[in-house]
């Protein structure tokens, strides 16, 4: 079977770079993201791709560059390719989440150590923060969890997309993203103000305030639905 | 106000809240305010005694480096990290000495810290709060601030092992220390000597084999009772836990009638200096010291 | 009277050298005065005393050294190191024996098997210290 001739610089005006996917070299356009470049090279990504918008954490990528011993990490959908990148995708990181019931816990160090005692092994090496594609200070939030400073742990870990790259690099074998999740859950439940508007709306729904309106909408034809949509206004009917 | 960059250590935020709160309160009264480092990390006690493991030395060096940055924001602050926890004090002092003596070790550790912009320039010292009280504040100044002498408190000062070993970490003579004795006397308490003042409480064995701790703690407490004391004063949160929690357990098993409350030295200072009693978080203790304080009319 | 013949060859020398490398101490400085064991506050719980273990390391008797519980009972209080008349860091040698084992089998204490009530109750400093000394 004849291999497709790779597009070279002279054939095309698009600047190309050489990247290595699973050890094999591919020429790809330099402007593509890693994810698009993998697809350009002919692969279909069935795992390790989700929102394609930097939010779901499915496309964790570890890579090195030719001639450079350092390890780099990125989200494939958000990062542009570079010449000499040697890639591997990490669609899944093995780190079973502990089973707990937040109703039975308090926002303190005991809760964290009960379910993630390995947090006491943290060496403060900072490998986790260095690998985080969201530039979170991961080591700091693990330390805050060990110290029982749940609010600080929750605030610091807020941008986490659960890609798992920190857990893979950790010499103390801590699943940092699960620790951050527990901290945020405890913080949200016990420290933050209850979302009154949300609770009010949920009660309204349960009391059936909107059931009639929804049933009506569900019965409309496509044409009528479209008409309603284009003619909608935002004036509060009750106040008008 | 002289301010010290203060390193709490993880336990001071959980089991030993009363230790921290009382120490910070009295530090302000004594013009030696303890100001917490905003982004501190666990020091990783107990220090590693291997010659080749650099990973386990990163945590303490990072603490020293972060403390150095913190000092820039403080007023009138010496290049010192102040500690309350004896175990943290020991670990930080030992690693500080190791990296000052061995340039190779420090350069390898700094290579790791360089990316985080937290390299250590060997320019910090580590001081336990007891050293600050003895050397910078002075017992006379402490005595001046006492408004309620601790009459009736017959206390055995218990050092534990970490405050006195090894050479690089010790704050006083390892066989005949006196800092806790003088401090207690300046508060008006009666000091009773026990030869088991540094009989190791069992330390981290509370995790893997409680019987080791039980054996140590029961020996210490037996001597304390025989000598006629009614309290012990400690400087280490793990010693305090072992002596307090295991004592409660042993009392349940043996029916012992004479509970000995365990105080942190700063809690006794806080009582003597008239701080409100809530600052000591006595409700966290297993053997409640408030009973003894009430009897001696010291609860404020 | 009974005799026991011990082998003293390459394997024995390598074990001793490894312990010396990890600890940074010269085990042959020890002249078996016993002060370390006398001052050790945990001696009564150890099946072989500290100085006995050091003698065995001098003789390279790896199996016997590793079979004792001395180094696991040790609480790193450093009393031995401070009192040694030959200035040997005895506690470092105990640590080296622990590390020798943990670098091969890192779970002396199996963290996942610690009961949840215990983890909830213990001060975090105890967990930090214990995991430092008993896990690799």
XYZ file of C-alpha atoms in Angstrom:
676
model
C 0.000 0.000 0.000
C 1.482 3.341 -1.047
C 1.847 5.806 1.759
C 0.350 9.249 1.214
C 3.075 11.718 0.346
C 3.509 14.097 3.297
C 2.909 17.719 2.452
C 6.286 19.486 2.549
C 7.157 23.107 2.890
C 7.809 23.562 -0.817
C 4.504 22.047 -1.896
C 2.393 24.161 0.345
C 2.756 27.714 1.542
C 1.580 26.661 5.042
C 4.516 26.441 7.445
C 4.821 22.861 8.742
C 6.442 21.346 11.796
C 7.562 17.836 12.619
C 5.937 16.182 15.624
C 6.151 12.617 16.957
C 2.941 10.756 17.769
C 3.538 7.401 19.503
C 7.131 7.714 18.371
C 6.353 8.094 14.657
C 7.191 11.364 12.883
C 4.449 13.424 11.209
C 4.522 16.731 9.343
C 1.662 18.943 10.457
C 0.720 22.597 9.913
C 2.382 24.752 12.553
C -0.781 26.655 13.430
C -2.752 23.622 14.629
C -3.428 22.638 18.211
C -2.012 19.310 19.334
C -5.472 17.761 19.127
C -6.126 19.004 15.592
C -2.609 17.961 14.584
C -3.188 14.393 15.788
C -6.379 14.295 13.718
C -4.598 15.888 10.731
C -2.063 13.059 10.896
C -4.920 10.634 10.326
C -5.837 9.476 13.832
C -9.378 9.384 15.109
C -9.429 10.375 18.779
C -12.026 8.247 20.556
C -10.745 8.750 24.097
C -8.890 11.776 25.349
C -11.113 14.343 23.717
C -14.163 16.014 25.150
C -15.209 19.623 25.106
C -12.282 20.779 22.928
C -12.491 24.033 24.886
C -10.049 23.583 27.783
C -12.680 22.795 30.364
C -13.192 19.041 30.660
C -9.613 17.868 31.251
C -9.894 14.813 28.969
C -6.998 15.685 26.675
C -4.088 15.686 29.138
C -0.859 15.476 27.144
C 2.702 14.790 28.260
C 5.457 15.695 25.851
C 9.150 16.267 25.462
C 10.964 18.177 22.731
C 13.786 16.789 20.634
C 17.093 17.579 22.269
C 15.437 18.677 25.528
C 15.263 16.313 28.503
C 12.548 18.267 30.314
C 9.001 16.951 30.649
C 6.186 19.292 29.653
C 2.437 18.952 30.018
C -0.520 20.561 28.326
C -4.143 20.234 27.327
C -4.105 19.058 23.689
C -7.067 21.179 22.650
C -5.539 24.406 23.951
C -1.900 24.109 22.970
C -0.244 24.826 19.655
C 2.203 22.305 18.213
C 5.934 23.026 18.220
C 8.679 21.607 16.070
C 10.192 18.483 17.620
C 7.353 17.747 20.080
C 7.318 14.101 21.165
C 3.774 13.439 22.361
C 1.815 11.003 24.435
C -1.825 11.345 25.416
C -3.163 10.501 28.853
C -6.893 10.019 28.486
C -7.214 8.409 31.882
C -5.283 8.634 35.135
C -5.821 5.771 37.615
C -6.868 7.354 40.889
C -9.994 5.893 42.477
C -11.996 8.564 44.232
C -12.651 7.807 47.892
C -16.273 7.174 48.745
C -17.504 9.623 51.341
C -20.639 11.389 52.446
C -20.128 15.136 52.887
C -23.060 15.229 55.294
C -20.972 13.198 57.747
C -17.872 15.380 57.495
C -16.732 18.771 58.705
C -14.502 21.227 56.818
C -11.265 20.336 58.604
C -8.013 18.403 58.241
C -9.523 15.250 59.754
C -11.949 14.926 56.841
C -9.098 15.198 54.338
C -6.843 12.753 56.176
C -9.635 10.253 56.754
C -10.148 9.722 53.040
C -6.786 10.807 51.619
C -4.167 10.026 54.316
C -1.460 10.034 51.654
C -1.677 13.826 51.802
C 0.590 13.515 54.887
C 3.311 12.189 52.558
C 3.580 15.392 50.568
C 7.252 16.268 50.108
C 6.611 19.853 48.971
C 8.544 19.077 45.795
C 6.138 21.120 43.621
C 6.228 18.668 40.698
C 2.426 18.877 40.611
C 2.283 22.657 40.217
C 4.915 22.578 37.481
C 2.892 20.133 35.401
C -0.509 21.764 35.837
C -1.869 23.058 32.507
C -4.117 25.479 34.381
C -1.147 26.979 36.274
C -2.719 26.165 39.623
C -0.488 26.106 42.691
C -1.329 22.455 43.324
C 1.214 21.847 46.078
C -0.155 24.834 47.964
C -3.719 23.529 47.969
C -2.584 20.064 49.053
C -0.679 21.710 51.907
C -3.709 23.772 52.878
C -5.754 20.558 52.965
C -3.208 18.927 55.280
C -3.354 21.999 57.492
C -7.156 22.018 57.552
C -7.397 25.405 55.807
C -10.318 24.262 53.649
C -11.313 27.652 52.297
C -7.791 28.342 51.017
C -7.615 24.854 49.498
C -10.952 25.340 47.751
C -10.061 28.790 46.416
C -6.634 27.735 45.166
C -7.959 24.632 43.383
C -10.901 26.383 41.744
C -9.578 26.276 38.159
C -8.896 22.531 38.250
C -10.207 20.601 35.203
C -9.374 17.174 36.662
C -6.930 16.208 33.928
C -4.923 14.099 36.415
C -1.444 15.101 35.257
C -0.488 16.186 38.799
C -1.349 12.778 40.214
C 0.856 11.058 37.640
C 3.894 13.158 38.540
C 3.542 12.968 42.311
C 6.354 11.006 44.074
C 4.204 10.687 47.176
C 1.384 9.183 45.080
C -1.272 11.668 46.133
C -4.365 12.118 43.895
C -4.287 15.906 44.126
C -7.368 16.587 41.997
C -9.550 14.369 44.198
C -8.216 16.132 47.288
C -9.115 19.486 45.743
C -12.592 18.223 44.879
C -13.252 17.155 48.475
C -12.017 20.519 49.730
C -14.345 22.372 47.343
C -17.310 20.205 48.278
C -16.760 20.782 51.998
C -16.219 24.488 51.438
C -19.339 24.837 49.316
C -21.512 22.945 51.744
C -20.324 24.328 55.045
C -18.603 27.646 54.474
C -20.410 29.388 51.648
C -23.742 31.100 51.849
C -26.612 28.949 50.657
C -27.716 29.982 47.143
C -31.126 31.344 48.059
C -32.280 32.119 44.541
C -31.399 28.616 43.391
C -33.173 27.005 46.320
C -36.197 29.221 45.699
C -36.352 28.293 42.021
C -35.980 24.577 42.730
C -38.838 24.781 45.225
C -40.985 26.593 42.629
C -40.324 23.828 40.137
C -41.141 21.125 42.698
C -44.336 23.011 43.586
C -45.344 22.884 39.936
C -45.257 26.619 39.218
C -43.817 26.011 35.743
C -45.403 22.673 34.863
C -48.257 24.189 32.903
C -46.055 26.510 30.889
C -43.702 23.670 29.979
C -46.535 21.293 29.010
C -47.846 23.991 26.688
C -44.466 24.431 25.041
C -44.034 20.676 24.582
C -47.326 20.499 22.652
C -46.398 23.215 20.099
C -45.459 22.456 16.526
C -42.003 23.326 15.269
C -43.344 26.330 13.359
C -45.226 27.698 16.370
C -42.207 27.153 18.585
C -40.033 29.109 16.164
C -42.608 31.918 16.085
C -42.699 32.079 19.872
C -38.931 32.186 19.988
C -38.451 35.018 17.505
C -41.263 37.080 19.077
C -40.075 36.662 22.656
C -39.510 39.703 24.811
C -37.808 40.152 28.125
C -40.314 42.366 29.884
C -41.561 40.780 33.083
C -45.239 40.063 32.228
C -46.260 40.403 35.875
C -44.771 43.867 36.202
C -45.929 45.096 32.802
C 6.742 46.124 67.578
C 9.376 43.515 66.729
C 7.811 40.994 64.387
C 8.971 37.438 63.772
C 8.242 35.370 60.682
C 6.343 32.533 62.276
C 6.153 28.982 60.960
C 3.207 27.128 62.535
C 3.523 23.570 61.301
C 0.382 21.586 60.382
C -0.597 20.575 63.884
C -0.812 24.133 65.198
C -3.820 24.640 62.950
C -5.669 21.534 64.044
C -5.042 19.697 67.336
C -2.927 22.435 68.871
C -5.017 25.528 68.088
C -4.830 26.639 71.713
C -1.025 26.511 71.601
C -0.924 28.878 68.639
C -3.621 31.285 69.743
C -2.189 31.691 73.247
C 1.366 32.067 71.932
C 0.416 34.718 69.381
C -1.509 36.640 72.045
C 1.338 36.695 74.552
C 3.886 37.411 71.810
C 2.127 40.694 71.123
C 2.255 41.624 74.807
C 5.989 40.929 74.892
C 6.956 42.950 71.811
C 7.899 39.816 69.868
C 4.877 39.377 67.648
C 4.542 36.101 65.781
C 3.295 36.785 62.245
C 2.393 33.734 60.196
C 4.109 33.104 56.846
C 1.220 33.411 54.350
C 2.029 30.398 52.144
C 3.912 27.942 54.303
C 4.266 24.242 53.591
C 4.690 21.243 55.888
C 8.314 20.852 57.013
C 8.187 17.097 56.620
C 9.168 16.093 60.133
C 10.886 13.832 61.192
C 13.987 14.950 59.324
C 15.706 12.412 57.153
C 18.890 10.942 58.598
C 20.074 9.515 55.315
C 23.018 11.181 53.647
C 21.654 10.822 50.135
C 17.941 11.666 50.104
C 17.616 15.218 48.832
C 13.891 15.000 48.111
C 13.090 14.877 51.783
C 15.150 18.006 52.372
C 13.288 20.138 49.838
C 10.347 20.871 52.131
C 12.361 22.458 54.980
C 14.535 24.472 52.584
C 11.411 25.759 50.870
C 10.080 26.885 54.256
C 13.307 28.811 54.922
C 13.158 30.428 51.526
C 9.497 31.445 51.870
C 10.174 32.820 55.315
C 13.005 34.918 53.918
C 10.603 36.484 51.419
C 8.035 37.037 54.155
C 10.467 39.046 56.268
C 10.463 41.793 53.660
C 6.897 42.605 54.689
C 7.489 42.712 58.425
C 8.659 45.527 60.631
C 11.890 45.309 62.550
C 12.275 41.618 61.833
C 15.469 39.615 62.298
C 16.410 36.942 59.748
C 14.826 34.269 61.889
C 12.010 31.775 61.469
C 10.161 31.449 64.744
C 8.639 28.064 65.524
C 6.302 26.809 68.221
C 6.325 23.111 67.382
C 9.421 21.343 68.701
C 9.437 18.804 65.914
C 9.319 21.487 63.223
C 12.017 23.408 65.078
C 14.294 20.390 65.062
C 13.739 19.555 61.396
C 14.218 23.118 60.170
C 17.340 23.693 62.268
C 18.973 20.438 61.211
C 18.342 20.903 57.504
C 19.410 24.551 57.713
C 22.734 23.454 59.186
C 23.115 20.638 56.642
C 22.711 22.877 53.622
C 24.945 25.562 55.048
C 27.722 23.035 55.545
C 27.254 21.108 52.298
C 27.231 23.419 49.277
C 26.655 20.529 46.914
C 23.410 19.521 48.624
C 22.187 23.117 48.620
C 22.954 23.710 44.974
C 21.060 20.571 43.968
C 18.069 21.576 46.088
C 18.200 25.125 44.765
C 18.206 23.752 41.238
C 14.789 22.295 42.019
C 13.582 25.488 43.669
C 14.858 27.769 40.930
C 11.839 27.228 38.691
C 9.565 28.238 41.549
C 11.809 31.263 42.199
C 12.314 30.102 45.752
C 16.016 29.431 46.017
C 17.536 29.623 49.463
C 20.490 31.880 50.098
C 21.574 30.413 53.453
C 20.598 33.603 55.207
C 18.064 32.437 57.789
C 18.295 31.154 61.339
C 15.631 29.116 63.105
C 14.535 29.953 66.626
C 12.045 28.196 68.850
C 9.745 30.625 70.642
C 11.260 29.514 73.959
C 14.654 30.718 72.746
C 13.160 34.055 71.741
C 11.548 34.374 75.171
C 14.800 33.546 76.938
C 17.271 35.459 74.777
C 15.401 38.375 73.215
C 12.554 39.078 75.609
C 14.095 38.017 78.918
C 12.477 36.445 81.972
C 12.364 39.776 83.818
C 10.175 41.303 81.113
C 7.927 38.276 81.157
C 7.549 38.508 84.939
C 6.634 42.207 84.590
C 3.640 41.306 82.421
C 2.282 38.725 84.856
C -0.892 40.025 86.470
C -2.036 36.741 88.011
C 0.678 34.529 89.485
C 0.137 30.818 88.987
C -0.083 30.029 92.700
C -0.906 26.404 93.373
C 0.290 25.126 90.012
C 2.924 22.459 90.726
C 4.235 21.792 87.284
C 6.690 19.274 85.836
C 8.428 20.726 82.765
C 8.548 18.052 80.070
C 10.893 18.745 77.175
C 10.460 15.650 75.052
C 13.338 14.616 72.840
C 13.120 17.000 69.897
C 13.908 20.182 71.810
C 17.191 18.837 73.114
C 18.585 16.574 70.377
C 20.782 16.737 68.369
C 23.513 19.342 68.736
C 22.282 21.404 65.770
C 18.717 21.578 67.006
C 18.895 21.817 70.759
C 17.750 24.965 72.514
C 19.371 24.173 75.839
C 21.740 21.745 77.540
C 20.537 18.255 76.711
C 21.125 16.698 80.113
C 20.251 19.635 82.398
C 18.005 22.089 80.567
C 16.472 25.001 82.383
C 14.489 27.196 79.994
C 11.062 25.821 80.919
C 11.961 25.922 84.622
C 12.902 29.598 84.574
C 9.879 30.432 82.461
C 7.505 28.725 84.877
C 9.134 30.420 87.837
C 8.753 33.820 86.217
C 5.011 33.069 85.988
C 4.892 32.263 89.708
C 4.356 28.538 89.373
C 6.111 25.937 91.491
C 8.488 23.777 89.460
C 8.937 20.101 90.256
C 11.788 18.159 88.682
C 11.260 14.763 87.092
C 14.210 12.790 85.760
C 11.913 11.649 82.951
C 11.793 15.175 81.513
C 12.993 13.944 78.142
C 11.829 10.363 78.239
C 10.513 10.059 74.710
C 6.710 9.941 74.620
C 6.711 7.452 71.769
C 6.193 10.073 69.094
C 4.827 8.795 65.779
C 4.354 5.239 67.058
C 0.872 6.374 68.068
C -0.001 5.486 64.462
C 1.392 1.987 64.129
C 1.647 0.628 67.682
C -0.197 2.390 70.511
C 1.235 0.048 73.131
C 4.657 1.658 72.715
C 3.200 5.069 73.521
C 1.118 3.658 76.393
C 4.253 2.152 77.948
C 6.182 5.438 77.713
C 3.342 7.688 78.817
C 2.377 5.596 81.824
C 5.985 5.659 83.098
C 6.191 9.434 82.727
C 2.851 10.100 84.388
C 3.589 7.702 87.232
C 6.700 9.692 88.121
C 4.816 12.975 87.823
C 2.167 11.756 90.266
C 4.695 10.320 92.695
C 6.511 13.679 92.803
C 3.282 15.405 93.847
C 2.815 17.567 90.789
C -0.615 18.568 89.529
C 0.278 19.601 85.967
C 2.774 19.148 83.160
C 4.011 21.745 80.718
C 5.126 20.790 77.215
C 6.311 22.439 73.998
C 5.475 19.814 71.396
C 1.994 19.104 69.992
C 2.697 15.403 69.499
C 3.937 14.968 73.073
C 0.853 16.845 74.234
C -1.435 14.555 72.262
C 0.273 11.384 73.458
C 0.352 12.470 77.105
C -3.199 13.814 77.024
C -5.135 11.396 74.843
C -3.426 8.190 75.957
C -3.689 9.319 79.589
C -7.473 9.506 79.187
C -7.486 6.026 77.714
C -5.268 4.650 80.498
C -7.426 6.305 83.172
C -10.467 4.525 81.745
C -8.597 1.216 81.848
C -6.999 1.548 85.279
C -9.494 3.753 87.121
C -6.682 6.156 88.146
C -8.106 8.973 90.248
C -5.479 11.650 89.680
C -5.610 13.137 86.175
C -2.683 15.384 85.251
C -3.635 18.146 82.811
C -1.125 18.878 80.066
C -0.485 22.547 79.336
C 1.416 24.180 76.529
C 3.841 26.746 77.968
C 2.091 29.566 76.108
C -1.262 28.618 77.643
C 0.193 29.057 81.138
C 1.698 32.351 80.038
C -1.666 33.465 78.677
C -3.419 32.666 81.950
C -0.766 34.482 83.977
C -0.917 37.535 81.694
C -4.667 37.828 81.965
C -5.707 36.709 78.493
C -9.316 35.468 78.206
C -9.455 31.741 78.899
C -11.156 30.895 75.557
C -7.931 31.692 73.731
C -6.439 28.457 75.054
C -9.042 26.151 73.484
C -9.054 23.949 76.585
C -12.142 22.208 75.227
C -9.842 20.387 72.788
C -7.934 18.750 75.663
C -8.941 15.271 76.774
C -7.936 15.955 80.393
C -9.676 19.280 80.933
C -7.303 21.731 82.670
C -10.178 24.020 83.583
C -11.047 21.850 86.576
C -7.633 22.466 88.127
C -7.707 26.157 87.189
C -11.099 26.571 88.807
C -9.876 24.947 92.020
C -6.937 27.358 92.116
C -9.147 30.296 91.152
C -7.071 30.918 88.021
C -9.685 30.573 85.326
C -10.076 34.296 84.842
C 28.992 -24.718 74.593
C 27.723 -24.076 71.041
C 29.362 -22.383 68.140
C 27.905 -20.634 65.182
C 30.039 -20.134 62.128
C 29.304 -16.960 60.210
C 30.190 -16.284 56.635
C 32.109 -13.087 56.002
C 32.512 -12.524 52.296
C 31.508 -10.223 49.453
C 27.762 -10.137 50.218
C 28.428 -9.304 53.831
C 30.807 -6.519 52.899
C 28.318 -5.084 50.395
C 25.556 -4.959 52.986
C 27.752 -3.112 55.439
C 28.941 -0.714 52.737
C 25.365 0.015 51.708
C 24.396 0.842 55.281
C 27.446 3.085 55.575
C 26.602 4.783 52.289
C 23.021 5.548 53.234
C 23.849 6.701 56.762
C 27.142 8.432 56.006
C 28.631 6.818 59.134
C 31.609 4.491 59.675
C 30.272 1.486 61.581
C 33.757 0.350 62.551
C 34.078 3.375 64.851
C 31.849 1.526 67.297
C 33.694 -0.270 70.079
C 30.537 -1.776 71.613
C 30.462 0.242 74.811
C 26.662 -0.158 74.927
C 25.893 3.429 75.956
C 23.408 3.789 73.109
C 21.391 0.752 74.218
C 21.638 1.813 77.845
C 20.155 5.227 77.115
C 17.596 4.016 74.582
C 14.164 4.515 76.083
C 12.667 1.811 73.895
C 15.233 -0.917 74.592
C 12.768 -2.947 76.604
C 10.595 -3.417 73.529
C 13.380 -4.319 71.106
C 14.263 -7.941 70.515
C 17.870 -7.045 69.755
C 19.548 -4.000 71.282
C 20.962 -1.171 69.232
C 24.588 -2.048 69.854
C 23.932 -5.679 68.965
C 22.555 -4.560 65.611
C 25.611 -2.408 64.976
C 27.902 -5.307 65.708
C 25.966 -7.424 63.242
C 26.292 -4.717 60.631
C 30.035 -4.705 61.227
C 29.978 -8.448 60.540
C 27.667 -7.921 57.543
C 25.006 -10.301 58.903
C 22.180 -8.931 56.779
C 19.492 -11.552 57.484
C 19.906 -11.244 61.236
C 19.858 -7.445 61.121
C 16.692 -7.329 59.040
C 14.916 -9.979 61.112
C 15.066 -7.910 64.309
C 12.476 -5.273 65.172
C 14.990 -2.784 66.589
C 14.854 -0.306 63.756
C 11.046 -0.286 63.615
C 10.683 0.272 67.379
C 13.189 3.127 67.191
C 11.391 6.475 67.517
C 14.197 8.672 66.175
C 14.593 10.451 69.499
C 18.372 10.742 68.872
C 19.386 10.120 72.484
C 21.827 7.456 71.275
C 23.515 9.764 68.776
C 23.901 12.505 71.323
C 25.535 10.226 73.906
C 27.827 8.091 71.730
C 31.433 8.558 72.924
C 32.670 7.901 69.393
C 30.384 10.585 67.903
C 28.593 8.081 65.732
C 25.137 9.161 64.567
C 23.585 5.902 65.782
C 20.071 6.990 64.857
C 21.264 7.494 61.279
C 22.376 3.872 61.186
C 18.915 2.796 62.376
C 17.426 4.993 59.645
C 19.733 3.407 57.096
C 18.444 -0.046 57.989
C 14.870 1.229 57.544
C 15.711 2.844 54.230
C 17.523 -0.281 53.044
C 14.224 -2.135 53.465
C 11.866 0.632 52.321
C 13.750 1.282 49.119
C 12.841 -2.262 48.083
C 9.488 -2.694 49.863
C 8.034 0.745 50.496
C 5.082 -0.219 52.674
C 6.056 -1.133 56.228
C 2.828 0.514 57.252
C 0.019 -0.059 54.783
C -1.734 3.280 54.716
C -4.858 2.013 52.991
C -5.410 -0.453 55.838
C -5.378 2.116 58.638
C -8.862 2.259 60.161
C -10.820 5.392 59.262
C -11.607 6.267 62.896
C -7.904 6.259 63.661
C -7.097 8.500 60.676
C -9.808 10.906 61.726
C -8.665 11.189 65.312
C -4.871 11.297 65.095
C -3.018 14.590 64.869
C -1.700 15.190 61.361
C 1.860 15.535 62.686
C 1.763 11.890 63.828
C 0.746 10.759 60.338
C 3.384 12.929 58.673
C 6.151 11.622 60.961
C 5.054 8.008 60.748
C 4.754 7.971 56.974
C 8.181 9.595 56.663
C 9.800 6.823 58.675
C 7.728 3.833 57.692
C 6.831 4.306 54.032
C 9.050 4.713 51.025
